[in-house]
Short mmCIF file of C-alpha atoms in Angstrom, two decimals:
data_model
loop_
_atom_site.label_atom_id
_atom_site.label_comp_id
_atom_site.label_asym_id
_atom_site.label_seq_id
_atom_site.Cartn_x
_atom_site.Cartn_y
_atom_site.Cartn_z
CA MET A 689 11.23 51.30 18.83
CA SER A 690 13.98 52.81 16.55
CA ARG A 691 13.27 52.78 12.74
CA ALA A 692 16.27 50.45 12.42
CA GLY A 693 14.63 47.98 14.81
CA TRP A 694 11.42 48.34 13.32
CA ARG A 695 12.84 47.21 10.08
CA TRP A 696 14.73 44.38 11.27
CA ARG A 697 11.37 42.94 13.07
CA TRP A 698 9.56 43.98 9.64
CA ARG A 699 12.23 41.89 7.60
CA TRP A 700 12.05 38.91 10.30
CA ARG A 701 8.25 38.79 9.95
CA LEU A 702 8.44 38.85 6.24
CA VAL A 703 10.79 35.99 6.16
CA GLY A 704 8.59 33.98 8.57
CA VAL A 705 5.32 34.83 6.20
CA TRP A 706 7.58 33.55 3.28
CA CYS A 707 8.77 30.41 4.96
CA ALA A 708 4.97 29.44 6.28
CA GLY A 709 3.49 30.03 2.56
CA ALA A 710 5.88 28.06 0.96
CA LEU A 711 5.43 25.04 3.56
CA LEU A 712 1.64 25.47 3.30
CA ALA A 713 1.45 25.66 -0.19
CA GLY A 714 3.71 22.71 -0.83
CA VAL A 715 1.35 20.98 1.32
CA SER A 716 -1.81 22.50 -0.16
CA VAL A 717 -1.04 21.00 -3.65
CA VAL A 718 -0.82 17.55 -2.38
CA VAL A 719 -3.81 17.90 -0.17
CA GLY A 720 -5.89 19.50 -2.91
CA CYS A 721 -5.31 16.36 -5.38
CA ARG A 722 -6.12 14.01 -2.26
CA ALA A 723 -9.56 16.02 -2.18
CA ALA A 724 -9.84 16.05 -6.07
CA ASP A 725 -9.36 12.29 -5.96
CA ALA A 726 -6.32 12.46 -8.38
CA ASP A 727 -2.93 11.80 -8.00
CA GLY A 728 -1.22 14.64 -9.85
CA VAL A 729 2.25 14.59 -11.15
CA THR A 730 5.59 14.22 -9.70
CA PRO A 731 6.13 14.98 -7.03
CA VAL A 732 2.56 14.33 -5.79
CA PRO A 733 2.30 10.82 -6.34
CA GLN A 734 5.49 10.27 -4.32
CA LEU A 735 4.19 12.50 -1.44
CA LEU A 736 0.84 11.12 -1.31
CA ALA A 737 2.10 7.77 0.00
CA PHE A 738 3.14 9.76 3.09
CA LEU A 739 0.00 11.85 3.49
CA PRO A 740 -0.56 11.60 7.41
CA TRP A 741 3.19 13.06 7.89
CA LEU A 742 2.27 16.09 5.92
CA THR A 743 1.09 17.41 9.33
CA VAL A 744 4.77 18.18 10.11
CA PRO A 745 5.48 20.60 7.40
CA ALA A 746 2.01 21.89 8.10
CA GLY A 747 2.25 22.06 11.96
CA ILE A 748 5.69 24.22 10.95
CA GLY A 749 3.88 26.42 9.05
CA ILE A 750 1.60 27.08 11.52
CA VAL A 751 4.38 27.82 13.98
CA ALA A 752 5.90 29.80 11.76
CA SER A 753 2.82 32.10 10.86
CA VAL A 754 2.09 32.88 14.53
CA LEU A 755 5.57 33.86 15.08
CA ALA A 756 5.40 36.33 11.88
CA ARG A 757 1.81 36.89 13.26
CA TRP A 758 0.36 36.10 9.97
CA TRP A 759 -3.06 35.27 10.90
CA HIS A 760 -4.44 34.07 7.54
CA GLY A 761 -1.51 31.71 7.49
CA LEU A 762 -2.61 30.37 10.96
CA LEU A 763 -6.14 29.63 9.70
CA TRP A 764 -4.76 28.33 6.46
CA GLY A 765 -2.45 25.73 8.24
CA ALA A 766 -5.61 24.81 10.82
CA VAL A 767 -7.42 23.74 7.71
CA LEU A 768 -4.84 21.98 5.83
CA VAL A 769 -4.32 19.90 9.42
CA GLY A 770 -8.08 19.27 9.69
CA LEU A 771 -8.41 18.08 6.23
CA LEU A 772 -5.23 15.70 6.81
CA ALA A 773 -6.77 14.27 9.86
CA TRP A 774 -10.06 13.68 7.82
CA PHE A 775 -8.22 12.02 4.94
CA THR A 776 -6.14 9.76 7.55
CA ALA A 777 -8.79 8.97 10.55
CA PRO A 778 -11.07 6.87 8.59
CA TYR A 779 -8.33 4.28 7.72
CA GLY A 780 -8.55 2.59 11.39
CA THR A 781 -9.98 -0.16 12.61
CA THR A 782 -13.50 -0.89 10.72
CA ALA A 783 -15.32 -3.60 9.20
CA THR A 784 -15.59 -1.68 6.06
CA ALA A 785 -12.09 -1.42 4.22
CA THR A 786 -13.55 -0.73 0.60
CA GLY A 787 -14.02 2.03 -1.57
CA MET A 788 -17.72 1.12 -1.34
CA ALA A 789 -20.19 -0.04 1.26
CA GLY A 790 -20.48 -3.92 1.66
CA GLU A 791 -22.26 -6.42 4.18
CA GLU A 792 -19.73 -8.86 6.07
CA PRO A 793 -20.17 -12.28 4.70
CA GLY A 794 -22.65 -14.35 6.77
CA GLY A 795 -22.08 -17.98 5.12
CA ALA A 796 -20.66 -20.80 6.82
CA VAL A 797 -16.79 -21.02 7.10
CA VAL A 798 -15.27 -23.13 4.33
CA ALA A 799 -11.66 -22.33 5.17
CA GLU A 800 -9.09 -20.36 7.04
CA LEU A 801 -5.84 -19.40 5.17
CA ARG A 802 -2.88 -17.80 6.04
CA VAL A 803 -1.40 -15.61 3.43
CA LEU A 804 1.83 -13.87 3.25
CA THR A 805 3.18 -11.38 0.48
CA SER A 806 6.76 -10.25 0.37
CA ASN A 807 9.02 -8.24 -1.71
CA VAL A 808 12.53 -9.74 -1.81
CA GLU A 809 14.15 -6.96 -3.43
CA PHE A 810 15.88 -8.44 -6.36
CA GLY A 811 15.99 -12.03 -4.50
CA TRP A 812 18.45 -10.65 -1.81
CA ALA A 813 16.07 -11.44 0.88
CA THR A 814 15.39 -14.95 -0.29
CA GLY A 815 17.52 -16.34 2.75
CA ALA A 816 15.42 -14.41 5.06
CA LEU A 817 12.17 -15.51 3.58
CA ILE A 818 12.34 -19.10 3.74
CA PRO A 819 12.95 -19.77 7.32
CA VAL A 820 10.16 -17.11 7.91
CA ILE A 821 7.64 -19.22 5.56
CA ARG A 822 8.81 -22.55 7.61
CA ARG A 823 8.20 -20.75 10.86
CA GLU A 824 4.85 -19.34 9.98
CA ARG A 825 3.53 -21.73 7.68
CA PRO A 826 1.47 -19.84 5.38
CA ASP A 827 -0.99 -21.59 3.08
CA LEU A 828 -0.54 -19.15 0.20
CA VAL A 829 2.90 -17.05 -0.56
CA PHE A 830 3.21 -14.46 -3.14
CA VAL A 831 6.82 -13.16 -3.46
CA GLU A 832 7.79 -10.34 -5.75
CA GLU A 833 11.17 -9.76 -7.10
CA CYS A 834 11.86 -13.31 -7.08
CA GLU A 835 14.42 -13.64 -9.63
CA TYR A 836 16.00 -16.69 -11.00
CA GLY A 837 18.23 -17.63 -8.07
CA CYS A 838 15.06 -16.97 -5.57
CA GLN A 839 13.01 -19.39 -7.58
CA ALA A 840 15.45 -22.08 -7.68
CA ALA A 841 16.14 -21.79 -3.70
CA VAL A 842 12.18 -22.00 -2.92
CA ARG A 843 11.64 -24.62 -5.12
CA ARG A 844 14.51 -26.38 -4.03
CA GLU A 845 13.80 -25.68 0.02
CA LEU A 846 10.17 -25.36 0.13
CA GLY A 847 9.02 -27.80 -2.73
CA GLY A 848 7.68 -30.60 -0.34
CA ALA A 849 5.62 -28.12 1.74
CA TYR A 850 4.35 -26.02 -1.35
CA PRO A 851 4.35 -28.43 -4.22
CA TYR A 852 2.34 -26.38 -6.22
CA ARG A 853 3.57 -22.79 -7.67
CA GLN A 854 2.90 -20.57 -10.64
CA ALA A 855 5.68 -18.12 -11.77
CA VAL A 856 6.94 -15.60 -14.13
CA ALA A 857 10.61 -15.95 -14.56
CA GLY A 858 12.83 -13.26 -14.84
CA ASP A 859 15.97 -11.61 -13.72
CA SER A 860 15.93 -8.72 -10.99
CA SER A 861 12.63 -7.02 -10.46
CA VAL A 862 10.89 -9.11 -13.17
CA GLY A 863 10.47 -12.84 -11.53
CA SER A 864 7.35 -13.49 -9.15
CA VAL A 865 6.14 -16.56 -7.86
CA ILE A 866 2.83 -17.96 -6.16
CA LEU A 867 3.55 -20.74 -3.62
CA SER A 868 0.58 -22.90 -2.67
CA ARG A 869 -0.49 -25.89 -0.25
CA PHE A 870 -3.65 -26.22 -2.31
CA PRO A 871 -3.63 -27.76 -6.38
CA LEU A 872 -3.25 -24.64 -8.58
CA ARG A 873 -3.98 -24.64 -12.23
CA PRO A 874 -2.56 -21.98 -14.27
CA ALA A 875 -4.64 -18.40 -14.91
CA ALA A 876 -3.70 -15.59 -17.36
CA THR A 877 -1.12 -12.93 -16.11
CA VAL A 878 -1.76 -9.36 -15.57
CA PRO A 879 0.57 -7.50 -18.19
CA GLY A 880 3.09 -5.37 -16.52
CA SER A 881 6.74 -4.48 -16.79
CA MET A 882 7.57 -6.95 -13.88
CA GLY A 883 5.86 -10.32 -13.57
CA MET A 884 2.55 -10.60 -12.13
CA PRO A 885 1.41 -14.35 -12.33
CA GLY A 886 -2.15 -15.54 -11.91
CA ALA A 887 -3.63 -19.00 -10.88
CA VAL A 888 -6.83 -20.52 -9.45
CA ALA A 889 -6.36 -22.58 -6.12
CA ASP A 890 -8.53 -25.57 -5.21
CA VAL A 891 -9.44 -24.95 -1.80
CA ASP A 892 -11.20 -28.11 -0.51
CA GLY A 893 -13.08 -28.30 -3.27
CA HIS A 894 -13.56 -24.16 -4.07
CA ALA A 895 -12.24 -22.51 -6.55
CA VAL A 896 -10.23 -19.21 -5.45
CA ARG A 897 -8.69 -16.83 -8.17
CA LEU A 898 -5.18 -15.62 -7.19
CA GLN A 899 -3.38 -12.65 -8.52
CA LEU A 900 0.07 -11.17 -7.79
CA ALA A 901 0.11 -7.64 -7.83
CA HIS A 902 3.72 -5.86 -9.00
CA PRO A 903 3.19 -2.86 -10.80
CA LYS A 904 6.00 -0.40 -11.55
CA PRO A 905 6.82 2.23 -8.93
CA PRO A 906 5.51 5.83 -9.15
CA LEU A 907 9.16 7.06 -9.86
CA PRO A 908 9.66 10.66 -11.53
CA GLY A 909 9.20 9.59 -15.33
CA GLN A 910 7.44 6.54 -14.53
CA VAL A 911 4.21 7.80 -13.36
CA ALA A 912 1.92 7.30 -16.32
CA LEU A 913 3.24 3.95 -16.54
CA TRP A 914 2.47 3.17 -12.68
CA LYS A 915 -1.03 4.46 -13.32
CA THR A 916 -1.64 2.15 -16.37
CA GLU A 917 -0.48 -0.88 -14.65
CA LEU A 918 -2.47 -0.28 -11.37
CA GLY A 919 -5.41 0.12 -13.94
CA ARG A 920 -4.96 -3.29 -15.52
CA LEU A 921 -5.16 -4.52 -11.64
CA ARG A 922 -8.25 -2.82 -11.26
CA ASP A 923 -9.72 -4.06 -14.85
CA PHE A 924 -8.77 -7.53 -13.66
CA ALA A 925 -10.37 -6.94 -10.17
CA ASP A 926 -13.54 -5.37 -11.86
CA ARG A 927 -13.75 -8.43 -14.42
CA TYR A 928 -13.81 -11.31 -11.75
CA ARG A 929 -15.51 -9.49 -9.01
CA ASP A 930 -18.65 -11.69 -9.25
CA THR A 931 -17.23 -14.87 -10.42
CA GLY A 932 -16.17 -16.08 -7.16
CA PRO A 933 -13.50 -15.84 -4.26
CA LEU A 934 -10.40 -13.45 -5.25
CA ILE A 935 -7.47 -12.82 -3.47
CA LEU A 936 -5.24 -10.27 -5.37
CA ALA A 937 -1.89 -9.82 -3.36
CA GLY A 938 1.61 -8.16 -3.47
CA ASP A 939 3.42 -4.91 -4.00
CA PHE A 940 1.17 -2.37 -5.18
CA ASN A 941 3.65 0.46 -4.86
CA ALA A 942 0.65 2.51 -3.67
CA SER A 943 -0.87 3.14 -0.59
CA ARG A 944 -4.46 3.99 0.29
CA ASP A 945 -4.02 7.34 -0.21
CA HIS A 946 -3.37 7.16 -3.87
CA ALA A 947 -6.38 7.58 -6.26
CA VAL A 948 -5.28 4.64 -8.55
CA PHE A 949 -5.38 2.47 -5.56
CA ARG A 950 -8.75 3.51 -3.98
CA ARG A 951 -10.14 2.54 -7.72
CA VAL A 952 -8.89 -0.68 -7.06
CA LEU A 953 -10.65 -1.01 -3.84
CA ALA A 954 -13.95 0.56 -5.47
CA THR A 955 -14.28 -2.65 -7.47
CA GLY A 956 -15.41 -4.22 -4.35
CA LEU A 957 -12.25 -5.84 -3.14
CA ARG A 958 -11.21 -5.20 0.94
CA ASP A 959 -7.91 -4.60 2.11
CA ALA A 960 -7.13 -7.51 4.62
CA ALA A 961 -4.71 -5.79 6.77
CA ARG A 962 -7.32 -2.74 7.58
CA LEU A 963 -9.94 -5.43 8.32
CA ALA A 964 -7.55 -6.99 10.74
CA GLY A 965 -6.84 -3.56 12.38
CA ALA A 966 -3.45 -2.80 10.86
CA GLY A 967 -4.87 -0.20 8.24
CA ARG A 968 -1.80 2.21 8.82
CA ALA A 969 0.98 0.01 9.72
CA PRO A 970 3.87 0.96 7.23
CA SER A 971 5.44 -1.80 5.17
CA TRP A 972 7.92 0.35 3.35
CA PRO A 973 10.87 1.32 3.61
CA SER A 974 11.76 -1.15 6.42
CA GLY A 975 14.60 0.67 7.43
CA THR A 976 12.22 3.25 9.27
CA ALA A 977 9.19 1.14 9.96
CA PRO A 978 7.29 1.19 11.99
CA VAL A 979 7.70 4.46 13.19
CA PHE A 980 7.69 6.16 9.59
CA GLY A 981 6.70 4.77 6.19
CA ALA A 982 3.73 3.80 3.85
CA GLN A 983 1.58 0.64 3.69
CA ILE A 984 2.32 -0.42 -0.33
CA ASP A 985 2.27 -4.08 0.31
CA HIS A 986 -1.54 -5.37 0.75
CA VAL A 987 -3.62 -8.34 0.42
CA LEU A 988 -6.93 -7.43 -0.95
CA VAL A 989 -9.65 -9.78 -0.79
CA SER A 990 -13.08 -10.18 -2.13
CA ALA A 991 -16.51 -10.17 -0.05
CA GLU A 992 -16.44 -13.89 0.43
CA PHE A 993 -13.48 -13.16 3.06
CA THR A 994 -13.33 -11.75 6.54
CA ALA A 995 -9.83 -11.08 8.04
CA SER A 996 -7.83 -11.20 11.28
CA ASP A 997 -4.39 -11.10 12.89
CA ALA A 998 -2.50 -9.06 10.05
CA ARG A 999 1.40 -8.80 11.33
CA PHE A 1000 4.16 -6.96 9.39
CA LEU A 1001 7.52 -9.16 9.44
CA HIS A 1002 11.07 -7.54 9.30
CA LEU A 1003 13.23 -9.62 6.67
CA ASP A 1004 16.80 -8.81 6.38
CA GLY A 1005 17.79 -7.83 2.71
CA THR A 1006 14.80 -6.24 1.59
CA ASP A 1007 13.40 -2.62 2.02
CA HIS A 1008 9.97 -4.07 2.48
CA ARG A 1009 8.21 -5.77 5.48
CA ALA A 1010 6.48 -8.82 4.75
CA LEU A 1011 2.63 -8.90 5.37
CA LEU A 1012 1.05 -12.07 6.81
CA VAL A 1013 -2.41 -11.84 7.44
CA THR A 1014 -5.23 -14.68 8.38
CA VAL A 1015 -8.31 -14.58 5.79
CA THR A 1016 -11.34 -16.62 6.24
CA LEU A 1017 -13.58 -18.02 3.12
CA HIS A 1018 -17.24 -18.11 3.86
CA GLN A 1019 -19.62 -19.99 1.82
CA HIS A 1020 -21.56 -17.89 -0.54
CA ARG A 1021 -24.96 -16.31 1.10
CA GLU A 1022 -27.81 -16.24 -1.20
#
């Protein structure tokens, strides 16, 4: 090979090494935060939501390393793909969908509840949500970003079927409401930039605490607030962990790959979608789901519940898919 040809080949190998190194370094930062149980700073929290799809840039880095004959890069990429597989695989169908070990409830069945949570995006999807509720007939409905018009519409159209509600009134993304077929008594809200109402439902004589979740999203410049508000939800779950049945549902703006969300689960709550075998089904953005996205809408339940039949439903007018899941309340076993 001529000297000119050797230089050309060497330059392209150098380009390949640099490209592979940049891709693998970026993925390494995100995977390193995941391994360290930390969410880091922008853009790490945003990328953590899409952790399984980081195998794509890692795979491109591996291919570039092979083409450049950079064997250290090949090994680096293989380790990253292995770690991504390790963090992704445990979220499949399993009976334990919590950050801590626990037994399935073994007491008699008290009630079977159908729970729906939906972010209607500034109220724009209210018209699509109402017929879904009429068709699916959930027992409990958690609606995020249900502003004044949305709340008036659900009261007018669904007031007969859902005579009980607890709401935080507000415009834009602030308003939220819990609808119930069961009698409700008000409970303290969790403080947040957007409304997070709470209530206690009387389910056939059994008190079930309900809490809607809607912390700020981890936008650049708002990551600290996102962590703070998810921390408040974690404190709420910890405070009521031993006080009876609890359902915490809504748009958490966090996936199972975020440390702040895993800390909510570590209180003993369990992810109903994962219990039902849908632990990786994306709920956002609805425009690319179910092929691509992140599951940031959740129904979390205390140890008194089992779950089945989780479905993610498309609604026109919102970038979230609604989650409908059946949960079964069991008598507390001594």
